[in-house]
């Protein structure tokens, strides 16, 4: 019989583990070399239990950590001689990882000879050895064309010492090896922070208290989740979405769907993703980890309560996947190079928007996605010093989804990240790379109108400082922009073109691929806006007035979308009331 755990100690230890993960995060953020990690913060840290359950993931990116348990399962299954001082490198999408660009460092943590926890550091690499200089190779027909180095949970340290064979493989294949090696050292260091701090916790509280805490914390989280689900009405929700056409998808794109069963009597939610297309001959396929993580992220966004992000919470959600599905479990050698982004973003949107079918106050609209040029991987030779460079920049944001209570964020970045990635500093990017960023501004009227407005899109204009810069990108949402819900309008579609600085001539560039931006050209990148929530005619007048004053909404859109009348630049409340009543009655 399990003894009752002291609730005060439960809170203390829960916050202690949360603090450990935050310290891991701070260490990696401050010591990594590549900008995508040390500026944009495209990484996550977590702690698993010995039986590979997610225990703590403070501010972890959902698509990174919500399916993290199988990473530990792979380590235990593949290695029967795990011991203190080991570290493992894992990036295999056909096992427990997300995609090949996410290098994971797993450190088993032993206390008094027992393997009790595993520290997990997952960092998105600027280059992982792909045949093209990008970590999102959406057009790769299979993993061989993708070209990434795949490490199926290989030991990379023994007795706290690097295994040089693995290090040499990476240094010989990755385009900027010193940058990768610096990121690797930072990741190992972050996982070792967790090892030290958990040892200190064990000395302070005792091993048995830590073991009992895990069970008590998971049980508490499960009870919270069950209680939240029990308050929902019994419902079967069906959501759909369509990814724009990409190479390998066919002319109609990829039609996706999900069925959600809300079972309040059992305190459970079931998400069925099995009725989706088979694996695609491109890099869009999801892995088991990314499909699961995206579905769980949608659930946590859709349920009104704020729930812990751990395995106890996830016990109350079943995600059903099938082998050989583009949204599920991939078959080798189909590529999963973009498995953390495109279709995963669509799954998050499907699930969180489906909850809005229950009633006002549930769910959210759809958030914007896509890998526009302002969020592309840039590469080339820096003529200022003759050195090669490759890195993903995150200069432009996308419009976040409106919720029942707040407007969407313009710094959302994408649904799978849950607003946790940072924006690059334009000035720092200009110092590090041979680019000039002339403009970064929000786009008026781009967020879907609603009682709560969708987040605004961003327009970014940049040019190469030297002879050229290679952009590898993928524009998504042209044909299927983010949807509004409960009467909210859709967000505006993206737009991208290249302009000749001498003649002003504009020309379109392909939706997805690689483009060599030449000296004398600039690229204009406009991301999508987020969907709106609720009838725009119900939006608070002062909110519309504030949007107009701050140039988020034009006076014309205020009248057309919100029914708000301005006379000589002044809000006319009487005319607005009359206009709204007439439109509601028609």
XYZ file of C-alpha atoms in Angstrom:
586
model
C 0.000 0.000 0.000
C 1.431 3.355 -1.055
C 1.838 5.785 1.819
C 0.190 9.184 1.577
C 2.668 11.778 0.379
C 2.969 15.067 2.278
C 1.278 17.703 0.040
C 3.752 20.411 1.081
C 6.692 18.206 0.157
C 4.893 17.333 -3.088
C 4.776 21.012 -4.027
C 8.384 21.589 -2.960
C 9.726 18.694 -5.032
C 7.536 19.498 -8.045
C 8.964 23.002 -8.081
C 12.466 21.668 -7.463
C 12.322 19.487 -10.582
C 10.800 22.389 -12.489
C 13.725 24.519 -11.338
C 16.224 21.881 -12.449
C 14.802 21.877 -15.963
C 14.843 25.679 -16.029
C 18.503 25.651 -14.984
C 19.221 23.164 -17.798
C 17.430 25.531 -20.171
C 19.384 28.552 -18.993
C 22.685 26.699 -19.307
C 22.010 25.578 -22.871
C 20.681 28.976 -23.937
C 23.816 30.721 -22.666
C 26.425 28.272 -23.943
C 25.230 27.009 -27.360
C 26.927 28.381 -30.472
C 24.267 28.364 -33.193
C 21.749 31.183 -33.310
C 18.782 28.877 -33.707
C 19.582 27.629 -30.182
C 21.179 30.552 -28.344
C 18.921 33.244 -29.837
C 15.715 31.629 -31.118
C 15.729 29.037 -28.289
C 14.735 26.122 -30.530
C 15.480 23.454 -27.930
C 13.872 21.778 -24.941
C 15.013 20.188 -21.706
C 13.208 17.557 -19.686
C 13.562 14.894 -17.012
C 12.181 11.378 -17.448
C 11.632 8.770 -14.760
C 13.450 5.445 -14.831
C 10.414 3.880 -16.518
C 10.555 6.578 -19.204
C 7.654 8.796 -18.176
C 7.837 12.576 -18.675
C 8.313 14.104 -15.227
C 9.300 17.734 -15.842
C 9.611 19.939 -18.915
C 9.495 23.578 -17.891
C 8.768 25.663 -20.991
C 9.561 22.676 -23.206
C 8.444 22.976 -26.830
C 5.412 20.647 -27.077
C 6.515 18.859 -30.248
C 9.878 18.181 -28.551
C 8.839 16.883 -25.159
C 5.231 15.678 -25.121
C 6.329 12.455 -26.813
C 9.703 12.228 -25.044
C 9.090 8.966 -23.189
C 10.027 6.706 -26.135
C 13.483 8.315 -26.228
C 14.219 6.746 -22.864
C 12.607 3.490 -23.950
C 15.016 3.295 -26.884
C 17.998 3.854 -24.586
C 16.974 1.038 -22.239
C 15.998 -1.349 -25.020
C 19.175 -0.913 -27.069
C 21.698 -0.891 -24.221
C 21.818 -3.477 -21.435
C 24.995 -2.038 -19.903
C 23.900 1.504 -19.021
C 25.909 2.967 -16.182
C 26.768 6.247 -14.510
C 28.843 8.512 -16.733
C 27.087 7.444 -19.932
C 25.510 9.802 -22.446
C 23.627 8.876 -25.618
C 23.016 10.731 -28.881
C 19.608 10.055 -30.446
C 18.020 11.578 -33.537
C 16.322 8.577 -35.174
C 12.815 9.510 -36.417
C 11.900 5.853 -36.956
C 12.353 5.185 -33.255
C 11.434 7.668 -30.528
C 12.728 10.965 -31.883
C 11.061 13.828 -33.722
C 13.203 14.459 -36.825
C 16.852 14.034 -37.693
C 17.672 17.694 -37.033
C 16.725 17.360 -33.364
C 19.835 15.978 -31.658
C 18.956 14.539 -28.270
C 21.425 13.956 -25.453
C 20.192 11.383 -22.925
C 22.009 11.065 -19.600
C 20.896 8.230 -17.276
C 20.989 9.402 -13.664
C 22.012 6.828 -11.064
C 21.478 7.276 -7.329
C 22.976 4.694 -4.978
C 23.517 2.428 -7.953
C 19.915 2.661 -9.181
C 18.882 4.212 -12.478
C 16.083 6.514 -11.279
C 15.916 9.351 -13.831
C 17.092 10.355 -17.300
C 18.019 13.894 -18.306
C 16.913 14.825 -21.829
C 18.235 17.744 -23.859
C 16.845 18.108 -27.375
C 18.295 20.858 -29.572
C 17.405 21.700 -33.162
C 20.601 21.746 -35.193
C 21.431 24.337 -37.801
C 22.851 21.494 -39.910
C 22.541 17.735 -39.417
C 24.360 16.570 -42.556
C 21.474 16.878 -45.011
C 22.313 16.831 -48.701
C 20.944 20.397 -48.902
C 21.939 23.059 -46.371
C 18.714 22.851 -44.406
C 17.242 20.862 -41.575
C 13.716 21.072 -43.066
C 14.041 19.220 -46.377
C 10.345 19.095 -47.308
C 10.970 17.886 -50.863
C 13.199 14.932 -49.952
C 11.627 11.832 -51.509
C 13.165 9.515 -48.921
C 15.671 9.476 -46.095
C 18.514 8.764 -48.526
C 17.846 11.905 -50.536
C 17.483 13.762 -47.249
C 20.986 12.657 -46.365
C 21.007 13.318 -42.626
C 23.290 11.431 -40.273
C 20.983 9.163 -38.258
C 22.060 8.096 -34.755
C 19.676 5.470 -33.298
C 20.442 6.224 -29.650
C 24.190 5.604 -29.804
C 26.491 5.952 -26.822
C 28.518 9.142 -27.172
C 30.102 9.294 -23.704
C 31.440 6.571 -21.425
C 32.682 7.465 -17.951
C 32.013 11.137 -18.717
C 34.406 11.003 -21.711
C 33.493 11.578 -25.379
C 33.530 8.626 -27.757
C 35.612 10.164 -30.517
C 34.353 7.860 -33.277
C 30.908 9.476 -33.126
C 32.308 12.981 -32.785
C 34.483 12.499 -35.864
C 31.524 11.271 -37.912
C 29.638 14.470 -37.144
C 32.605 16.751 -37.693
C 33.345 15.191 -41.084
C 29.778 15.494 -42.404
C 28.273 18.645 -40.878
C 29.019 21.846 -42.785
C 30.152 24.016 -39.859
C 31.578 21.371 -37.500
C 32.816 23.719 -34.787
C 29.329 25.187 -34.466
C 27.825 21.701 -34.118
C 30.462 20.647 -31.596
C 29.819 23.713 -29.474
C 26.105 22.931 -29.477
C 26.863 19.318 -28.571
C 29.002 20.347 -25.587
C 26.284 22.752 -24.454
C 23.657 19.980 -24.655
C 25.779 17.527 -22.694
C 26.474 20.222 -20.128
C 22.758 20.939 -19.718
C 22.005 17.246 -19.100
C 24.863 17.001 -16.613
C 23.362 19.944 -14.716
C 20.269 17.812 -14.112
C 22.448 14.909 -12.963
C 24.183 17.066 -10.331
C 21.033 18.762 -9.092
C 19.071 15.511 -8.748
C 21.952 14.039 -6.730
C 21.683 17.048 -4.442
C 17.925 16.512 -4.095
C 18.494 12.880 -3.156
C 20.998 13.865 -0.485
C 18.542 16.391 0.943
C 15.298 14.394 0.840
C 16.416 10.789 0.527
C 16.039 8.364 -2.360
C 12.748 6.858 -1.212
C 11.124 10.286 -0.990
C 12.085 10.966 -4.603
C 10.688 7.617 -5.721
C 7.435 8.156 -3.821
C 7.189 11.729 -5.091
C 7.117 10.553 -8.712
C 4.077 8.353 -8.120
C 2.328 11.002 -6.039
C 2.979 13.765 -8.596
C 1.708 11.690 -11.500
C -1.386 10.646 -9.528
C -2.107 14.261 -8.585
C -1.711 15.425 -12.206
C -3.950 12.611 -13.399
C -6.662 13.578 -10.905
C -6.522 17.214 -12.073
C -6.880 16.142 -15.688
C -9.683 13.703 -14.991
C -11.535 16.405 -13.074
C -11.150 18.855 -15.981
C -12.454 16.306 -18.481
C -15.358 15.347 -16.238
C -16.606 18.940 -16.474
C -16.852 18.701 -20.264
C -20.011 17.508 -22.002
C -19.878 14.092 -23.627
C -19.045 14.838 -27.219
C -17.647 13.424 -30.446
C -15.702 16.143 -32.245
C -14.498 15.933 -35.819
C -11.900 18.317 -37.209
C -10.381 18.691 -40.638
C -7.630 20.700 -42.282
C -5.771 20.759 -45.584
C -2.061 21.320 -46.052
C -1.224 23.263 -49.209
C 0.144 21.361 -52.226
C 3.856 20.613 -51.931
C 6.081 18.429 -54.104
C 4.948 14.868 -53.442
C 1.442 15.734 -52.224
C -0.561 16.015 -55.429
C -2.448 19.104 -56.629
C -5.014 19.114 -53.809
C -2.516 19.071 -50.988
C -2.931 16.798 -47.953
C -6.380 16.435 -46.412
C -6.124 15.684 -42.690
C -8.710 14.795 -40.100
C -9.055 13.854 -36.465
C -11.893 12.440 -34.394
C -11.981 13.342 -30.711
C -14.143 11.494 -28.224
C -14.697 13.339 -24.968
C -15.667 10.795 -22.311
C -16.425 12.679 -19.096
C -17.708 9.604 -17.256
C -14.358 7.899 -17.742
C -12.426 11.168 -17.445
C -10.695 10.451 -20.772
C -10.232 11.904 -24.243
C -9.429 9.747 -27.267
C -7.850 11.299 -30.391
C -8.001 9.135 -33.491
C -5.541 10.099 -36.234
C -5.599 6.795 -38.094
C -7.891 7.872 -40.939
C -5.252 9.943 -42.681
C -3.195 9.448 -45.856
C -0.394 6.932 -46.111
C 3.235 8.025 -45.954
C 4.104 10.650 -48.553
C 7.121 10.700 -50.905
C 8.462 13.876 -49.292
C 9.724 15.125 -45.938
C 6.333 16.023 -44.420
C 5.702 12.669 -42.681
C 5.226 12.791 -38.925
C 6.953 10.471 -36.500
C 5.278 8.720 -33.603
C 6.702 11.373 -31.277
C 5.614 14.393 -33.323
C 2.113 13.086 -34.067
C 1.601 12.310 -30.380
C 3.105 15.606 -29.245
C 1.006 17.641 -31.678
C -2.220 15.935 -30.580
C -1.429 16.462 -26.903
C -0.523 20.115 -27.534
C -3.912 20.616 -29.168
C -5.651 19.030 -26.175
C -3.889 21.262 -23.642
C -4.773 24.315 -25.741
C -8.384 23.261 -26.137
C -9.232 22.428 -22.508
C -9.932 25.605 -20.495
C -7.984 24.481 -17.392
C -4.214 24.859 -17.028
C -2.839 21.338 -16.543
C 0.678 20.047 -15.754
C 2.689 18.871 -18.753
C 3.701 15.429 -17.572
C 2.911 11.742 -17.965
C 0.249 11.846 -15.248
C -1.773 14.303 -17.303
C -1.208 12.300 -20.482
C -2.588 9.114 -18.883
C -6.023 10.570 -19.503
C -5.493 11.076 -23.249
C -5.222 8.258 -25.790
C -3.695 9.106 -29.173
C -4.448 6.457 -31.800
C -1.942 6.152 -34.660
C -1.285 3.594 -37.375
C 1.818 2.295 -39.090
C 2.603 3.725 -42.495
C 0.501 6.858 -42.009
C 1.690 10.365 -42.887
C 0.225 11.420 -39.535
C 1.443 8.644 -37.346
C 4.137 6.030 -37.456
C 6.468 6.330 -40.482
C 7.811 3.425 -42.472
C 11.469 3.512 -43.427
C 12.730 5.015 -45.761
C 10.036 7.745 -46.001
C 11.541 11.061 -44.939
C 10.437 12.883 -41.798
C 12.709 15.880 -42.322
C 9.838 18.364 -41.785
C 8.106 16.142 -39.252
C 8.156 18.780 -36.522
C 6.445 21.467 -38.558
C 3.976 21.305 -41.447
C 1.577 18.423 -40.794
C 2.262 18.612 -37.072
C 1.118 22.248 -37.080
C -2.055 21.163 -38.854
C -2.727 18.469 -36.235
C -2.393 20.995 -33.394
C -4.814 23.301 -35.195
C -7.332 20.533 -35.904
C -7.466 19.448 -32.278
C -7.530 22.849 -30.566
C -10.093 24.239 -33.028
C -12.316 21.156 -32.711
C -12.924 21.963 -29.046
C -14.653 25.181 -30.102
C -17.479 22.985 -31.443
C -18.513 22.248 -27.837
C -19.521 25.791 -26.894
C -18.289 29.353 -26.610
C -15.364 29.405 -24.204
C -13.762 26.196 -25.452
C -10.929 25.678 -27.892
C -9.114 28.268 -29.979
C -8.933 29.330 -33.611
C -6.164 28.045 -35.860
C -2.673 29.505 -35.599
C -0.454 30.325 -38.547
C 2.474 28.200 -39.666
C 4.916 27.882 -42.556
C 8.643 28.287 -43.068
C 8.619 31.632 -44.896
C 11.938 33.141 -46.051
C 12.030 35.255 -42.881
C 12.145 31.936 -40.992
C 14.331 30.081 -43.485
C 17.649 28.315 -43.215
C 20.328 30.604 -44.664
C 23.700 29.372 -45.875
C 26.718 30.305 -47.936
C 30.211 31.730 -47.575
C 30.600 34.907 -45.561
C 32.788 37.121 -47.736
C 33.775 39.202 -44.717
C 35.886 36.339 -43.336
C 35.733 33.527 -45.906
C 33.975 31.168 -43.490
C 30.994 28.957 -44.337
C 27.786 29.503 -42.389
C 24.444 27.765 -42.043
C 21.686 28.616 -39.600
C 17.952 28.949 -39.342
C 16.879 32.532 -38.752
C 13.639 33.447 -37.012
C 13.245 37.081 -37.977
C 9.522 37.072 -38.769
C 6.697 35.777 -36.618
C 3.291 34.476 -37.596
C -0.177 35.253 -36.297
C -1.282 33.221 -33.311
C -4.821 31.901 -32.816
C -7.452 33.958 -31.070
C -8.864 32.298 -27.952
C -12.242 32.871 -26.281
C -10.636 35.487 -24.055
C -7.575 37.072 -25.684
C -6.339 38.126 -29.108
C -3.731 36.058 -30.905
C -0.039 36.828 -30.396
C 1.989 38.209 -33.333
C 5.102 36.384 -32.020
C 3.496 32.935 -32.094
C 6.037 31.338 -34.481
C 3.994 28.141 -35.057
C 1.414 25.848 -33.392
C 3.820 23.040 -32.436
C 5.965 25.487 -30.453
C 3.190 27.092 -28.422
C 4.795 30.584 -28.561
C 7.925 29.327 -26.780
C 10.456 30.184 -29.481
C 12.084 33.605 -29.424
C 12.503 36.088 -32.266
C 15.993 36.788 -33.524
C 17.487 40.199 -33.011
C 17.754 41.741 -36.484
C 20.926 43.565 -35.456
C 22.589 40.421 -34.101
C 21.703 38.444 -37.234
C 23.236 41.208 -39.364
C 26.439 40.989 -37.336
C 26.655 37.208 -37.527
C 25.599 36.655 -41.127
C 26.025 38.549 -44.433
C 22.439 39.815 -44.594
C 20.760 43.189 -44.211
C 17.263 43.350 -42.718
C 15.541 46.504 -43.882
C 12.107 45.997 -42.397
C 10.301 43.972 -39.762
C 6.785 45.182 -39.170
C 3.322 43.905 -38.329
C 0.803 43.842 -41.165
C -2.495 45.654 -40.572
C -5.736 43.704 -41.155
C -3.880 40.369 -41.415
C -5.295 38.815 -38.245
C -8.675 37.124 -38.645
C -11.463 39.399 -37.396
C -13.433 38.136 -34.426
C -14.718 38.966 -30.988
C -11.105 38.164 -30.246
C -8.822 39.007 -33.151
C -6.243 36.662 -34.660
C -2.576 37.555 -34.311
C -1.075 39.788 -36.973
C 1.303 38.639 -39.685
C 4.832 40.024 -40.027
C 6.461 41.530 -43.114
C 10.233 41.220 -43.355
C 12.460 42.599 -46.118
C 16.080 41.512 -46.402
C 18.932 41.345 -48.899
C 22.399 39.769 -49.056
C 25.304 41.863 -47.879
C 27.683 40.080 -50.243
C 27.386 38.252 -53.544
C 24.528 35.930 -52.523
C 22.805 34.060 -49.702
C 20.961 30.764 -50.096
C 17.481 30.576 -48.587
C 15.863 27.175 -47.977
C 12.224 27.641 -47.072
C 8.652 26.370 -47.397
C 5.669 28.734 -47.630
C 2.455 27.209 -46.260
C -1.108 28.527 -45.998
C -1.460 30.224 -49.388
C -4.525 28.172 -50.278
C -5.555 27.138 -46.771
C -4.842 29.984 -44.338
C -5.596 29.617 -40.614
C -9.310 29.191 -39.938
C -11.406 31.264 -37.583
C -13.958 29.550 -35.324
C -17.418 30.341 -33.940
C -17.945 33.092 -36.506
C -14.380 34.376 -36.457
C -12.750 35.131 -39.793
C -9.765 33.334 -41.286
C -6.303 34.836 -41.047
C -4.765 36.379 -44.148
C -2.660 34.203 -46.451
C 1.126 34.681 -46.744
C 2.871 36.378 -49.632
C 6.474 36.300 -50.814
C 8.336 37.783 -53.750
C 11.806 38.843 -54.829
C 12.359 42.404 -55.986
C 15.159 43.810 -58.116
C 16.554 46.795 -56.195
C 17.604 48.570 -59.386
C 14.458 48.210 -61.503
C 11.799 47.501 -58.883
C 10.708 44.462 -60.886
C 8.955 41.817 -58.790
C 8.881 38.105 -59.435
C 7.356 35.182 -57.612
C 9.532 32.416 -56.232
C 8.528 28.761 -55.777
C 6.364 27.880 -52.785
C 8.988 25.529 -51.388
C 12.628 24.958 -52.158
C 15.983 26.651 -52.337
C 16.606 30.132 -53.701
C 19.932 31.885 -54.200
C 19.214 35.530 -53.369
C 21.715 37.615 -55.343
C 23.327 40.950 -54.590
C 20.954 43.654 -55.844
C 17.855 41.626 -54.905
C 15.687 41.711 -51.834
C 13.148 39.195 -50.631
C 9.855 40.362 -49.143
C 8.384 37.791 -46.781
C 4.870 38.155 -45.353
C 3.746 35.422 -42.979
C 0.105 34.349 -42.419
C -2.189 35.880 -39.816
C -4.017 33.848 -37.150
C -7.707 32.957 -37.157
C -10.303 34.923 -35.186
C -12.627 33.646 -32.436
C -16.309 34.650 -32.263
C -18.465 37.109 -34.189
C -16.505 40.296 -35.049
C -19.673 42.356 -34.458
C -19.396 41.412 -30.775
C -15.895 42.829 -30.387
C -15.560 45.470 -27.711
C -15.630 48.964 -29.236
C -12.653 50.138 -27.222
C -10.636 47.151 -28.464
C -11.436 48.115 -32.068
C -10.585 51.743 -31.320
C -7.248 50.702 -29.822
C -6.502 48.501 -32.852
C -7.196 51.405 -35.213
C -5.069 53.826 -33.192
C -2.174 51.338 -33.164
C -2.567 50.568 -36.912
C -3.379 46.923 -36.276
C -6.733 47.421 -38.021
C -7.472 50.004 -40.714
C -10.569 52.264 -40.465
C -11.977 50.544 -43.555
C -11.614 47.102 -41.973
C -13.064 48.414 -38.717
C -16.243 49.267 -40.655
C -16.298 46.235 -42.966
C -15.351 43.535 -40.463
C -16.421 44.968 -37.117
C -19.229 47.347 -38.054
C -17.474 50.199 -36.253
C -18.058 53.672 -37.690
C -15.537 56.481 -37.484
C -16.691 59.988 -38.371
C -13.856 62.420 -39.070
C -11.500 60.005 -37.320
C -13.647 59.847 -34.162
C -15.532 56.751 -32.993
C -19.250 57.274 -33.619
C -20.931 55.018 -31.038
C -24.497 55.795 -32.118
C -23.816 55.062 -35.795
C -21.850 51.936 -34.814
C -24.733 50.585 -32.704
C -27.183 51.173 -35.534
C -24.857 49.603 -38.131
C -24.244 46.506 -36.018
C -27.959 46.029 -35.282
C -28.816 46.246 -38.976
C -26.130 43.743 -39.908
C -27.136 41.314 -37.183
C -30.755 41.505 -38.306
C -29.964 40.872 -41.987
